[in-house]
Coordinates of C-alpha atoms in Angstrom, one line a residue:
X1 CA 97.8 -56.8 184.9
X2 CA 99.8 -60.0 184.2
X3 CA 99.0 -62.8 187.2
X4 CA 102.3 -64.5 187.6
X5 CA 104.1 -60.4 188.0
X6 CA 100.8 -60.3 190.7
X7 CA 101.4 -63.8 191.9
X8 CA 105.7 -62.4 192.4
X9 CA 104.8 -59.3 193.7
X10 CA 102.6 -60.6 196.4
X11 CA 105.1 -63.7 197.2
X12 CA 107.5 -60.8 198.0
X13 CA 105.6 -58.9 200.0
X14 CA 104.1 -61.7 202.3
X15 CA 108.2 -62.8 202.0
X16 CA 108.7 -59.2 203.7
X17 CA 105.9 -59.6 206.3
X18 CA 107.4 -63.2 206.9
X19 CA 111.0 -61.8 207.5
X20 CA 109.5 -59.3 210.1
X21 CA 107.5 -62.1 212.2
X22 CA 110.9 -64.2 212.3
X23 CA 113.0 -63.8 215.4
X24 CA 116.1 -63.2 214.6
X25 CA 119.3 -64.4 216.9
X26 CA 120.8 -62.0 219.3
X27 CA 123.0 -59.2 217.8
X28 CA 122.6 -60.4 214.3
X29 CA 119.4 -58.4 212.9
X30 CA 120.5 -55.2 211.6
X31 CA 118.5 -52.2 209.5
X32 CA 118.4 -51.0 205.4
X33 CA 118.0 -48.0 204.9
X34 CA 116.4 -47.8 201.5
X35 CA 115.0 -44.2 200.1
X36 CA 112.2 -43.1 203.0
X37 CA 111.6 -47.3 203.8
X38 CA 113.2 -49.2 206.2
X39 CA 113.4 -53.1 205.5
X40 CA 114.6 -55.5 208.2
X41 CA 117.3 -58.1 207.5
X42 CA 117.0 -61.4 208.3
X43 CA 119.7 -63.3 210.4
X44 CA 123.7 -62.9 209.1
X45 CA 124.2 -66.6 210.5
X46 CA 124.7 -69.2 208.6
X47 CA 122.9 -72.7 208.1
X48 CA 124.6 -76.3 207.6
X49 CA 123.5 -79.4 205.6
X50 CA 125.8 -82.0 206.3
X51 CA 128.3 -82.4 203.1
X52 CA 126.9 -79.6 201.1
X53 CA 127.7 -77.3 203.5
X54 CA 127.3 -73.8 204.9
X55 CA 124.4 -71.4 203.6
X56 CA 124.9 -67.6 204.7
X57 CA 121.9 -65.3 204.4
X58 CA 124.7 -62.1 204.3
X59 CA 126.4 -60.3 201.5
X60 CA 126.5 -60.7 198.6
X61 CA 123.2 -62.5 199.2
X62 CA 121.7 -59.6 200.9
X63 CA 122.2 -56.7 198.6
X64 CA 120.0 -53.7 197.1
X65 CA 118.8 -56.1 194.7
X66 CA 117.9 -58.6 197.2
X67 CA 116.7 -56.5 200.4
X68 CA 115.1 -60.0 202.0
X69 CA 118.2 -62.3 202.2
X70 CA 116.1 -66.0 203.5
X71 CA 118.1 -68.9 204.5
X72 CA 117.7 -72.0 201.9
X73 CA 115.3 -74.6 203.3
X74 CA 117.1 -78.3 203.9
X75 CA 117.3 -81.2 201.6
X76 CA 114.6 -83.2 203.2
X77 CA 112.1 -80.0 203.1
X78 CA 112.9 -79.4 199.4
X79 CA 113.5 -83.2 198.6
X80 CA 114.4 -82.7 195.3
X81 CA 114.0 -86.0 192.7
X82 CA 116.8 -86.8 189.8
X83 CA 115.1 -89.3 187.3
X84 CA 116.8 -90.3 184.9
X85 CA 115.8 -91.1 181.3
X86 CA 117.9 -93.1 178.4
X87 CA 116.8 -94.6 174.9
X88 CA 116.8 -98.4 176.8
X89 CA 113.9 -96.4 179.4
X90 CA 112.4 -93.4 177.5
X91 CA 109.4 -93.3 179.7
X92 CA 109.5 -94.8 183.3
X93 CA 112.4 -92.4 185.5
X94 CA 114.9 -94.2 187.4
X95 CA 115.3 -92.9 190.5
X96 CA 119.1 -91.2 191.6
X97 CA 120.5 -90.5 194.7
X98 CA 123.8 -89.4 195.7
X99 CA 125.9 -91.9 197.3
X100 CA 123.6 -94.7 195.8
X101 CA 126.1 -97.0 194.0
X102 CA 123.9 -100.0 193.5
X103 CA 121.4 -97.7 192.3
X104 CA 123.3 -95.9 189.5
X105 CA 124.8 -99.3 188.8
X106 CA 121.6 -100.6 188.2
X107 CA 120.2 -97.9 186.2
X108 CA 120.9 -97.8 182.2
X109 CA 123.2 -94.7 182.4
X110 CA 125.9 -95.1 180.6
X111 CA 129.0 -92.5 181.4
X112 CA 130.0 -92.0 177.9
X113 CA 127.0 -90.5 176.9
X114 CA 126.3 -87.1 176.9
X115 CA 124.1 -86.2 180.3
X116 CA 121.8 -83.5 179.8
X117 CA 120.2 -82.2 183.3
X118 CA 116.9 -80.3 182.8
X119 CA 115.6 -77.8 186.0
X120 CA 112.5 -76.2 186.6
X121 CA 111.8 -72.7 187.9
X122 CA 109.1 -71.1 189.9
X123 CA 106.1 -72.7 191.2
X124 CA 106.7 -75.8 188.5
X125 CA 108.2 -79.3 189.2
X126 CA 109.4 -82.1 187.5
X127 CA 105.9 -83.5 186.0
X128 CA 105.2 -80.3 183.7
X129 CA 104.8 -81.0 180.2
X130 CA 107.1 -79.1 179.0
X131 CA 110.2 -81.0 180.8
X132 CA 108.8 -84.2 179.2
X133 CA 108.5 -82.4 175.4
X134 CA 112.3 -82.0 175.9
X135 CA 113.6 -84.6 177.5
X136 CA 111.8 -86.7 174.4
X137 CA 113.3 -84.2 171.7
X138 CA 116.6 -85.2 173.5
X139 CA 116.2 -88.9 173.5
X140 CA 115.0 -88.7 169.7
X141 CA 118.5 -86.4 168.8
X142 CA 120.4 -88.9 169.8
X143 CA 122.0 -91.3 172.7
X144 CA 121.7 -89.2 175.6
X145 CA 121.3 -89.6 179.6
X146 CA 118.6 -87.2 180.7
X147 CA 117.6 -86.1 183.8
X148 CA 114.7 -84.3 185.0
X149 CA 115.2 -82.3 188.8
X150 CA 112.1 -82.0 190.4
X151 CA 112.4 -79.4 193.6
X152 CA 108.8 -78.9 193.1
X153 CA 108.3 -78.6 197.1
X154 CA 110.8 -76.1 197.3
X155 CA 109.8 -73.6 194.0
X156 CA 106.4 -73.5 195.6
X157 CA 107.0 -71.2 198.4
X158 CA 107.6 -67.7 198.5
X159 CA 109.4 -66.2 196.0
X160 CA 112.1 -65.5 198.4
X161 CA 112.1 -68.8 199.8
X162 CA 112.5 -70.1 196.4
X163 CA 115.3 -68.2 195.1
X164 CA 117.2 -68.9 198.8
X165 CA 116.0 -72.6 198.2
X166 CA 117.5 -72.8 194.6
X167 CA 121.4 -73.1 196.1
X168 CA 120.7 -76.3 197.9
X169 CA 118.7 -77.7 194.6
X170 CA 121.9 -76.6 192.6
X171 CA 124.0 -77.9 195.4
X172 CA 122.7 -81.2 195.1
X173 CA 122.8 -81.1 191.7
X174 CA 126.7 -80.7 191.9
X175 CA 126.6 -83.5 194.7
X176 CA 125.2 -86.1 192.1
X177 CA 127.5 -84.7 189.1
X178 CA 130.5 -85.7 191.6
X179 CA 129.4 -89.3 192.7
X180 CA 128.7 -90.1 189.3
X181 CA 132.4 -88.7 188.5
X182 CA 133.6 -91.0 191.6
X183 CA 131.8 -94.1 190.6
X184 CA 131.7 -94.4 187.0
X185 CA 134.0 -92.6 184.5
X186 CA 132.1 -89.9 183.8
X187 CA 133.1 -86.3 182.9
X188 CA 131.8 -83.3 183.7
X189 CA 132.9 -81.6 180.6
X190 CA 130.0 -83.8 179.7
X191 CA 127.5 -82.6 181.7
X192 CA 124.6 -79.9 180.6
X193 CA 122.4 -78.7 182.5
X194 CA 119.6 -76.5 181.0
X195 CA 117.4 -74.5 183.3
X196 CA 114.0 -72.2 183.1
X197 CA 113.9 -69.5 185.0
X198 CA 114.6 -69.9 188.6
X199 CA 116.1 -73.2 187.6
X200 CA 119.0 -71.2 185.5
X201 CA 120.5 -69.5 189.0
X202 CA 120.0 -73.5 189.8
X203 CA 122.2 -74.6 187.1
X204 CA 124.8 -71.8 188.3
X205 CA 124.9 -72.8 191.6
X206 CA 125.6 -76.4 190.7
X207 CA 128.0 -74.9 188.1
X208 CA 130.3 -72.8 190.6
X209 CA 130.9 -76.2 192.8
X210 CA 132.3 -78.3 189.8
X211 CA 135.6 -78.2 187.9
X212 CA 134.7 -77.6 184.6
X213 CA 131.2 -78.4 183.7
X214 CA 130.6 -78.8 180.2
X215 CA 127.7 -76.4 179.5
X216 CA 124.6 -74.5 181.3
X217 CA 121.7 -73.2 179.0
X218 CA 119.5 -70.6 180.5
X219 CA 115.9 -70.0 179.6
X220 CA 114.8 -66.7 180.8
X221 CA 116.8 -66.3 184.0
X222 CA 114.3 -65.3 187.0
X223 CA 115.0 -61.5 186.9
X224 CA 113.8 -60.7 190.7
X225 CA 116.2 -60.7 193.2
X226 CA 118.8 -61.8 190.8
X227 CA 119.2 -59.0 188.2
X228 CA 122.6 -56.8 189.1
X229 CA 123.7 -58.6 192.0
X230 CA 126.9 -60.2 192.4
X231 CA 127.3 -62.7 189.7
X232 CA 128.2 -65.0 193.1
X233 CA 124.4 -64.7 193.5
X234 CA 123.6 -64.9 189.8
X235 CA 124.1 -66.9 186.4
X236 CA 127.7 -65.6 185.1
X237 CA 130.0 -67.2 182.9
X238 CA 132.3 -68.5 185.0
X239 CA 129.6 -71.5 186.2
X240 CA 130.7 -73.8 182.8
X241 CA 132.9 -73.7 180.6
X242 CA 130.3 -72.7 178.0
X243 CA 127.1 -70.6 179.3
X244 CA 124.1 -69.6 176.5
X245 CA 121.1 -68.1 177.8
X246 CA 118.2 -67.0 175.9
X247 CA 116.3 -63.7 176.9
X248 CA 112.3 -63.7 176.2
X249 CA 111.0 -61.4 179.0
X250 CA 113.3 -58.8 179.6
X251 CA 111.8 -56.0 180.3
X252 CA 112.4 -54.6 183.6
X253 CA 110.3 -56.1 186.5
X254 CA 108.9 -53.0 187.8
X255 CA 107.9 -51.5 184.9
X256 CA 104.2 -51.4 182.9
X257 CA 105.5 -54.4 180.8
X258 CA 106.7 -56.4 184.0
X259 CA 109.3 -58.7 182.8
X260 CA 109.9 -62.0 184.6
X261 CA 113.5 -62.1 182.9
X262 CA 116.9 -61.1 182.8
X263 CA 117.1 -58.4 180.1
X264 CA 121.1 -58.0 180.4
X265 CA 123.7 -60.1 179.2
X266 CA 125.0 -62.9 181.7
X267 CA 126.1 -65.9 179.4
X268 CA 129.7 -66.4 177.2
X269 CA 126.6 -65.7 174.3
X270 CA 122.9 -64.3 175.0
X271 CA 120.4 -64.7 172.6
X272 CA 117.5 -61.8 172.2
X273 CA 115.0 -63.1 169.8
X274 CA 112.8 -60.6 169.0
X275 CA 114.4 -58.4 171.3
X276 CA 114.4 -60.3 174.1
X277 CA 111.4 -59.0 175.0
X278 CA 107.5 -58.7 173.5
X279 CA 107.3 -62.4 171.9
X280 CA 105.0 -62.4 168.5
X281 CA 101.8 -64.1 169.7
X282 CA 101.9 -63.3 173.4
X283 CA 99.8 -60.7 172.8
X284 CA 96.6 -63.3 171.8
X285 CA 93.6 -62.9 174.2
X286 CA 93.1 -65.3 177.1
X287 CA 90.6 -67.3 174.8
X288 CA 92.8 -67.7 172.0
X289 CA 95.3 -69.7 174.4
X290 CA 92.9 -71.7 176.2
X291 CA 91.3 -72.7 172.7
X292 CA 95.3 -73.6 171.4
X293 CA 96.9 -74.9 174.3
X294 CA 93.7 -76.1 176.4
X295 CA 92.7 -75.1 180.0
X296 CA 95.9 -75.5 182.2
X297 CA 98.8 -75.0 179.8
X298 CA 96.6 -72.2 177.7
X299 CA 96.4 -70.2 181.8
X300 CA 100.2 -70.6 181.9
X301 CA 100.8 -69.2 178.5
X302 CA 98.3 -66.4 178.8
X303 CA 99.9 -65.1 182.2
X304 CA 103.3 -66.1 181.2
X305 CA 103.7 -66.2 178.0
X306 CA 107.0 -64.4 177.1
X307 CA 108.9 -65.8 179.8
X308 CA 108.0 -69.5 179.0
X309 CA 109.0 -68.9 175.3
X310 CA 112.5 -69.6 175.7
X311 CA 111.8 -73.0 176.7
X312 CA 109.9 -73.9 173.8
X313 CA 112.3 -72.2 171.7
X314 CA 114.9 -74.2 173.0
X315 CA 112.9 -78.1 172.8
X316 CA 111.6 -76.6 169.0
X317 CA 115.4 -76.0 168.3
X318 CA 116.6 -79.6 169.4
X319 CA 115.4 -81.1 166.2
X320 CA 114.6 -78.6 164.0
X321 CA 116.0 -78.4 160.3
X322 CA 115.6 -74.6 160.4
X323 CA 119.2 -73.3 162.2
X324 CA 117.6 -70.8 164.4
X325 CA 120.7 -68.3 163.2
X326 CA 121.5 -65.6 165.4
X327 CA 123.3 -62.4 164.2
X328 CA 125.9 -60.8 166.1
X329 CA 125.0 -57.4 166.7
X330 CA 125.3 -54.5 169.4
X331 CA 121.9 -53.3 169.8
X332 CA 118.2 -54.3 169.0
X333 CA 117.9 -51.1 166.3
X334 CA 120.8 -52.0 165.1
X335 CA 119.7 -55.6 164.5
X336 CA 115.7 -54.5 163.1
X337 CA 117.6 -51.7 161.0
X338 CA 119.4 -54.7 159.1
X339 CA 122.8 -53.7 160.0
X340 CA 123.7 -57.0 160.6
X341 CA 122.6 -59.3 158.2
X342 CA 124.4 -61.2 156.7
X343 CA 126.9 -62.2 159.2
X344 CA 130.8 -61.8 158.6
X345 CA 133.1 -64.8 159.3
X346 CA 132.1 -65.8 162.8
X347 CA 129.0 -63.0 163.1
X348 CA 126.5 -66.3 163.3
X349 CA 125.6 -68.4 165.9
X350 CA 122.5 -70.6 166.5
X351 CA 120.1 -70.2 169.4
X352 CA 119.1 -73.4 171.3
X353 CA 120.9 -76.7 171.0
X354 CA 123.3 -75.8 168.6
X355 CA 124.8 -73.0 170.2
X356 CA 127.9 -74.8 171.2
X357 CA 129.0 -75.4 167.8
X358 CA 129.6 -71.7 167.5
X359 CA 131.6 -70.2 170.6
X360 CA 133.1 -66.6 171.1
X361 CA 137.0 -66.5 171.6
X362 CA 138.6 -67.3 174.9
X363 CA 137.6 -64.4 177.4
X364 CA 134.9 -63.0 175.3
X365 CA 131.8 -62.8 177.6
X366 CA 128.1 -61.9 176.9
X367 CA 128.6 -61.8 172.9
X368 CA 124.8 -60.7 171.6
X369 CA 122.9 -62.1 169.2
X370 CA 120.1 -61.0 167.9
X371 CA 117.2 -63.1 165.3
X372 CA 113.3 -63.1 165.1
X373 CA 111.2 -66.1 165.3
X374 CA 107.2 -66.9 164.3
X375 CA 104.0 -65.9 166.7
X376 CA 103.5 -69.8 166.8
X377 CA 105.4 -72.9 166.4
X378 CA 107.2 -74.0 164.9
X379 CA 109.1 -70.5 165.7
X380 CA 112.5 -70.4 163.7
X381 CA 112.3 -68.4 160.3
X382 CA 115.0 -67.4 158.2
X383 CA 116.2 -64.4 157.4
X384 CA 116.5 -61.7 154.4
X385 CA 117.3 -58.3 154.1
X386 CA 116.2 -56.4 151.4
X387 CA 117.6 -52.7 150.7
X388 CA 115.4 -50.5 148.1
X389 CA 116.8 -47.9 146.1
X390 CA 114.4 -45.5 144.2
X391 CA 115.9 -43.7 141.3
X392 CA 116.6 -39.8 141.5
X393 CA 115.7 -39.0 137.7
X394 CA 114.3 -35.4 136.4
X395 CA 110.8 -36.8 136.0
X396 CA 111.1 -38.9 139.2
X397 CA 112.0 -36.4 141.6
X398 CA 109.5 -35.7 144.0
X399 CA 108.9 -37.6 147.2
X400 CA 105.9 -39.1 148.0
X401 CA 104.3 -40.4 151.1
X402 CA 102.9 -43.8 151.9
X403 CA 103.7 -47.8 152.3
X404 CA 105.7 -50.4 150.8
X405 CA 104.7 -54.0 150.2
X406 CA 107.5 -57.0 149.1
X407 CA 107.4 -59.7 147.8
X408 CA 109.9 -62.6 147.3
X409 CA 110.3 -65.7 145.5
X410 CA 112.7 -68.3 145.3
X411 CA 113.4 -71.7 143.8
X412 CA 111.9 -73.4 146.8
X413 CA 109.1 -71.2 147.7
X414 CA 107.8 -67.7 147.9
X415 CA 107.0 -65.1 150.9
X416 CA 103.6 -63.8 151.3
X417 CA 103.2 -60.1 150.3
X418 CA 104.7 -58.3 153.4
X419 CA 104.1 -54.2 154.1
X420 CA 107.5 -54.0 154.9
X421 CA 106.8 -50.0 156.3
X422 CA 104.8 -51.4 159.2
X423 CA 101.8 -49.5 160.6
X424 CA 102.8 -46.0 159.8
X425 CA 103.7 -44.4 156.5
X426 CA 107.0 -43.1 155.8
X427 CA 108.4 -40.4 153.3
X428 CA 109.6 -42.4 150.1
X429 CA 112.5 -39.5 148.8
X430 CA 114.2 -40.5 145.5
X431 CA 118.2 -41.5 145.5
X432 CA 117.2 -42.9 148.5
X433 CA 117.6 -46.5 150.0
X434 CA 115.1 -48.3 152.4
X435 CA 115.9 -51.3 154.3
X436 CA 114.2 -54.3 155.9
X437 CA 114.2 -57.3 157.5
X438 CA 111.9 -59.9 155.8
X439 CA 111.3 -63.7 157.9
X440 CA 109.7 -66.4 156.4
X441 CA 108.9 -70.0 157.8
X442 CA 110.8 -71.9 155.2
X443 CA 114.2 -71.6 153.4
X444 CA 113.5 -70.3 149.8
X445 CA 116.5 -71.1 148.4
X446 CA 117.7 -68.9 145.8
X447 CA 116.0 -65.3 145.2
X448 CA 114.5 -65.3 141.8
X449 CA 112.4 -62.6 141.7
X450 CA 111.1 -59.7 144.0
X451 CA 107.6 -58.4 143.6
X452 CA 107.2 -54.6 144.5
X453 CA 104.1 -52.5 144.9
X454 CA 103.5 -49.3 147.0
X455 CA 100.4 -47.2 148.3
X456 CA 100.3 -43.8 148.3
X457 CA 99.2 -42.0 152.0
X458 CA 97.9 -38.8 151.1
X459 CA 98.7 -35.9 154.0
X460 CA 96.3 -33.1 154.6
X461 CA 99.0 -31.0 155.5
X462 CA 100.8 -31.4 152.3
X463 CA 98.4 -30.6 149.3
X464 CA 101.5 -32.0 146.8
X465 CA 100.5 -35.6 147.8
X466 CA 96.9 -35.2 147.1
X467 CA 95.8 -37.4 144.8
X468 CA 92.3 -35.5 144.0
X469 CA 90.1 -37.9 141.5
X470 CA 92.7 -40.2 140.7
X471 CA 94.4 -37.8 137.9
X472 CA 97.5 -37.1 139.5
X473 CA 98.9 -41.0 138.7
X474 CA 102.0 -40.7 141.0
X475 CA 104.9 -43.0 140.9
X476 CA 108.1 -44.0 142.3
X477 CA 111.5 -45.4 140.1
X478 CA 112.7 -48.4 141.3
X479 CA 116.4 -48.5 140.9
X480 CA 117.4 -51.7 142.1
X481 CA 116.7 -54.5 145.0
X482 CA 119.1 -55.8 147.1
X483 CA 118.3 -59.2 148.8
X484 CA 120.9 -60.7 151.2
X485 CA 119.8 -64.1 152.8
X486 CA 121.1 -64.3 156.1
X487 CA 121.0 -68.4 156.4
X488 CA 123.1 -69.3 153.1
X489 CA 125.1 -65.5 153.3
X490 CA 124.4 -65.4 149.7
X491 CA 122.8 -61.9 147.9
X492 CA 120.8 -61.1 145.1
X493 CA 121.1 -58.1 142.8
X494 CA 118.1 -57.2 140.9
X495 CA 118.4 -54.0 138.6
X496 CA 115.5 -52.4 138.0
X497 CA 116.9 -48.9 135.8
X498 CA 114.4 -46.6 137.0
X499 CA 111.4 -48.3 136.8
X500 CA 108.3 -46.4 137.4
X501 CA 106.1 -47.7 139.7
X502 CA 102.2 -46.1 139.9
X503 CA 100.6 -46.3 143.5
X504 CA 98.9 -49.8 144.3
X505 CA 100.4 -51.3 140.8
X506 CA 102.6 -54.5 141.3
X507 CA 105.8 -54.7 139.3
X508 CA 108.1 -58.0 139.3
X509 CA 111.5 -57.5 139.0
X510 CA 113.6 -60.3 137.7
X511 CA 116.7 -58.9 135.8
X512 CA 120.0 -59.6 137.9
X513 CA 122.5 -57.0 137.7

C-alpha cells in the first residue's frame, strides 16, 4: 500500500476529527447527509486578510467532493517566500514582497523578460530539488525571471488545511503579479506559472484574480478534494489564457491503484503520457530507487512515483532536442491501437515547455493528447507505427498461433528487437493486418529496413498448431510493412510479396514498394 495515498488518507481523516473538535459559530454548523454517514460542516462564515480578501468555507467549496470545507490559514501562518532567480543571479534568490518597490527595484528582474513562477504541492517547499532542476533548465533555455513560491509552512498541514490554504498562496501570488504590473511595465500575458500537484489549484487561484495571465502548466493536479467540483474550486481553463496540464497518476483515488491525480481533462490541452496513469519504471522495487535516486529523493519516488513524473517530464522537456510529440486522439485504446499516428494537420502538439507553440482553436477546451515516454530519463521517445500484413495465398492459409518480434533500422540508428505482441500470444490469420506502436530513445531518421521474425505458441487445445518434433516447419507470408514515423509524418512502404516466414527465422525486408 502506497505511503503518500496512506499519508492522504490519514491527513483526511484526522482533518475530519479536527472539524468535529472545532466550535463552530452560532447557527452556522449544519449536517451532510452522505449514504448511511453523517459528516459535520465546518462554519459557512467567512475569513478576511486585509487586501486579498474574503475566504468563505461554503459552496462551492463545500461540496460532495469536498465534505470538510476548512477556512485558509492567514498569510503570516503560511508565510509564503517569492525568490526570484535571473541569468545576472542564477543561484542566491532575491527576496519579493508585494508592495516592496525598493526591493523589486533593486533586484535584477527585468519586466520584458518572460517570468516563469514555479509552485510546490503537498508536504514540499521551495528548497526541493526538483524546483531548483527547473528553475536551472529555465535560466539555461534562455533570459528568463524565475520564481520559486515556497508555502512550505502551509502544504504541511492536513490535507485539508492544505488545499483550503492553497487560495491564499495563489492569492498572493496574483497580489505580487499586480504590483509588479503597477511598478514596472510588466505584463501578465507574460506571466507562467507552473505548478505540481497542489500547487496547480495554486496557479488557478492566482489565475482567476488576474486579467489575462499568459499561461498556467499543471503537473498532476492534486486529485482529492478537487476532482469534479466546481471548476471555481478547481484548475479550469478559464484561469489563463493558455492552460496545459499533464496527467501521470490518474487513476481514481479510492481505488486499488490510488491515484494522487486528476485523471480528467481540465486544461485548453491535457497531456496523458502513457495513459496518464501506470508510468514505465514506477513499478521498480523500493531498492532499485534508493540505489538510483539515493535515500531521500529515492523514498519520494518509491511512494510517489507516478505523480512526481510529470514534473520531471516537464524540467526533461525544457531543453530537450527530442519534441516530446503528443497525438491528438479520443481515447487511450484508441491511441495504443495506433489510430492516431501520424498526426493530420494540427493532430500534434508537444507536451512540456513547448506546448504553447501548438494551441487548440478559440473555445476548444480539454483537447487530448496522447504519447509514451522511457522507464527512465531522459523519458521522450519517438514514435512509429508499424502495420503488418500477412499474405492470404493457397499454401499460406492457415492461421497460426504465437508472437511477433520487429525490428527497425534507419539511417541514423536502429531499434532493438521489440516483441511487439506483448506478454500473450495472439492468433496470426492470413489477409490480415496487425498494428503497433514501436518508441525508441533516438530519432532514426529514415526507415531503411524492417527486420521480422515470429515464434510459434503451440495450444494444447488445438492439435493443428502442434509442432510435434520439429517436422511440421510452419510459416507465415509477409505481405508488406507499413512504417509511419510519427515525429517527421513521413511513412515507409516495404513490399514483401508473400514472403514466407518459418517460426523463430529472421527475415529483413528492404524492397520499398
Amino acid at each position: 500500500m502506497r505511503v503518500v495515498w496512506l499519508l492522504v488518507s490519514l491527513s483526511v481523516l484526522l482533518s475530519k476529527g479536527w472539524a468535529k473538535s472545532v466550535p463552530a459559530a452560532p447557527q452556522t454548523r449544519s449536517r451532510l447527509m452522505l449514504g448511511m454517514g453523517v459528516v459535520w460542516c465546518c462554519s459557512s462564515t467567512s475569513h478576511c486578510y486585509g487586501d486579498l480578501g474574503c475566504f468563505s468555507n461554503s459552496a462551492p467549496f463545500y461540496s460532495l467532493y469536498r465534505p470538510l470545507s476548512f477556512f485558509p490559514q492567514s498569510p503570516e501562518v503560511i508565510h509564503p517566500s517569492f525568490n526570484l532567480f535571473t541569468r545576472q543571479a542564477p543561484s542566491t534568490g532575491h527576496a519579493l514582497h508585494a508592495g516592496d518597490v525598493a526591493g523589486l527595484q533593486a533586484s535584477t528582474f527585468q519586466p520584458a523578460r518572460p517570468t516563469k513562477f514555479i509552485v510546490h504541492g503537498f508536504i514540499d517547499n521551495g528548497g526541493t530539488d526538483w524546483m531548483a532542476e527547473m528553475k536551472d533548465e529555465f535560466l539555461k533555455h534562455d533570459d528568463y525571471n524565475v520564481v520559486l513560491v515556497d508555502w512550505g509552512s502551509g502544504s504541511l498541514a492536513l490535507y485539508g488545511q492544505a488545499t483550503a490554504n492553497t487560495r491564499v498562496v495563489g492569492a498572493m501570488i496574483a497580489q505580487l503579479i499586480q504590483f509588479m504590473q503597477n511598478v514596472t511595465s510588466a505584463r501578465p500575458e507574460d506571466m507562467h506559472i507552473i505548478g505540481h500537484s497542489l500547487g496547480s489549484h495554486v496557479a488557478g487561484y492566482a489565475g482567476e484574480r488576474l486579467t489575462h495571465l499568459g499561461r498556467i502548466t499543471g503537473l498532476d493536479p492534486a486529485e482529492p478534494y478537487f476532482q469534479n467540483t466546481d471548476i471555481v474550486v478547481r484548475l479550469d481553463p478559464s484561469d489563463a489564457l493558455f492552460v496545459d496540464v499533464i496527467h501521470t497518476d490518474g487513476a481514481p483515488f479510492y481505488s486499488t491503484n490510488m491515484g494522487l491525480g486528476m485523471g480528467v481533462p481540465c486544461g485548453h490541452v491535457d497531456f496523458f503520457p502513457n495513459g496518464g496513469h501506470d508510468q514505465p519504471g514506477c513499478q521498480d522495487s523500493a531498492i532499485t530507487h534508493l540505489l538510483n535516486e539515493g535515500l531521500v529523493l529515492g523514498t519520494k519516488e518509491f511512494v510517489a512515483c507516478n505523480h512526481l513524473r510529470s514534473y520531471h517530464f516537464f524540467t526533461e522537456s525544457i531543453n530537450s532536442a527530442c519534441p516530446f510529440e503528443g497525438y491528438r486522439c479520443d481515447s487511450e485504446d484508441s491511441f495504443n491501437a495506433g489510430k492516431c499516428v501520424p498526426c493530420s494537420e494540427g493532430g500534434c502538439s508537444y507536451m512540456g515547455l513547448k506546448a504553447d507553440l501548438v494551441k487548440p482553436r478559440p473555445g476548444s477546451d480539454h483537447v487530448k493528447y496522447y504519447l509514451k515516454t522511457g522507464a527512465h530519463g531522459p523519458y521522450c521517445r519517438y514514435h512509429h507505427k508499424v502495420a503488418l500484413t500477412l499474405a492470404s495465398t493457397q499454401t499460406y492459409s492457415h492461421s497460426e498461433r504465437g508472437q511477433l518480434f520487429l525490428q527497425l533500422t534507419g539511417r541514423y540508428g536502429q531499434t532493438q528487437q521489440v516483441k511487439v505482441t506483448g506478454d500473450d500470444s495472439v492468433h496470426l490469420q492470413p489477409g490480415h493486418t496487425y498494428t503497433y506502436l514501436m518508441t525508441t530513445p533516438g530519432d532514426l531518421g529514415p526507415v531503411e529496413n524492417v527486420s521480422f521474425r515470429w515464434h510459434l505458441d503451440s495450444s494444447l487445445l488445438d492439435v493443428g498448431s502442434w509442432n510435434i518434433l520439429g517436422l511440421r516447419h510452419p510459416k507465415l507470408a509477409v505481405d508488406r510493412i507499413e512504417v509511419a514515423n510519427g515525429e517527421n509524418h513521413r511513412t515507409y512502404n516495404f513490399c514483401a510479396q508473400a514472403t514466407p516466414v518459418e517460426t523463430d527465422h529472421t527475415q529483413v525486408f528492404t524492397s520499398s514498394c
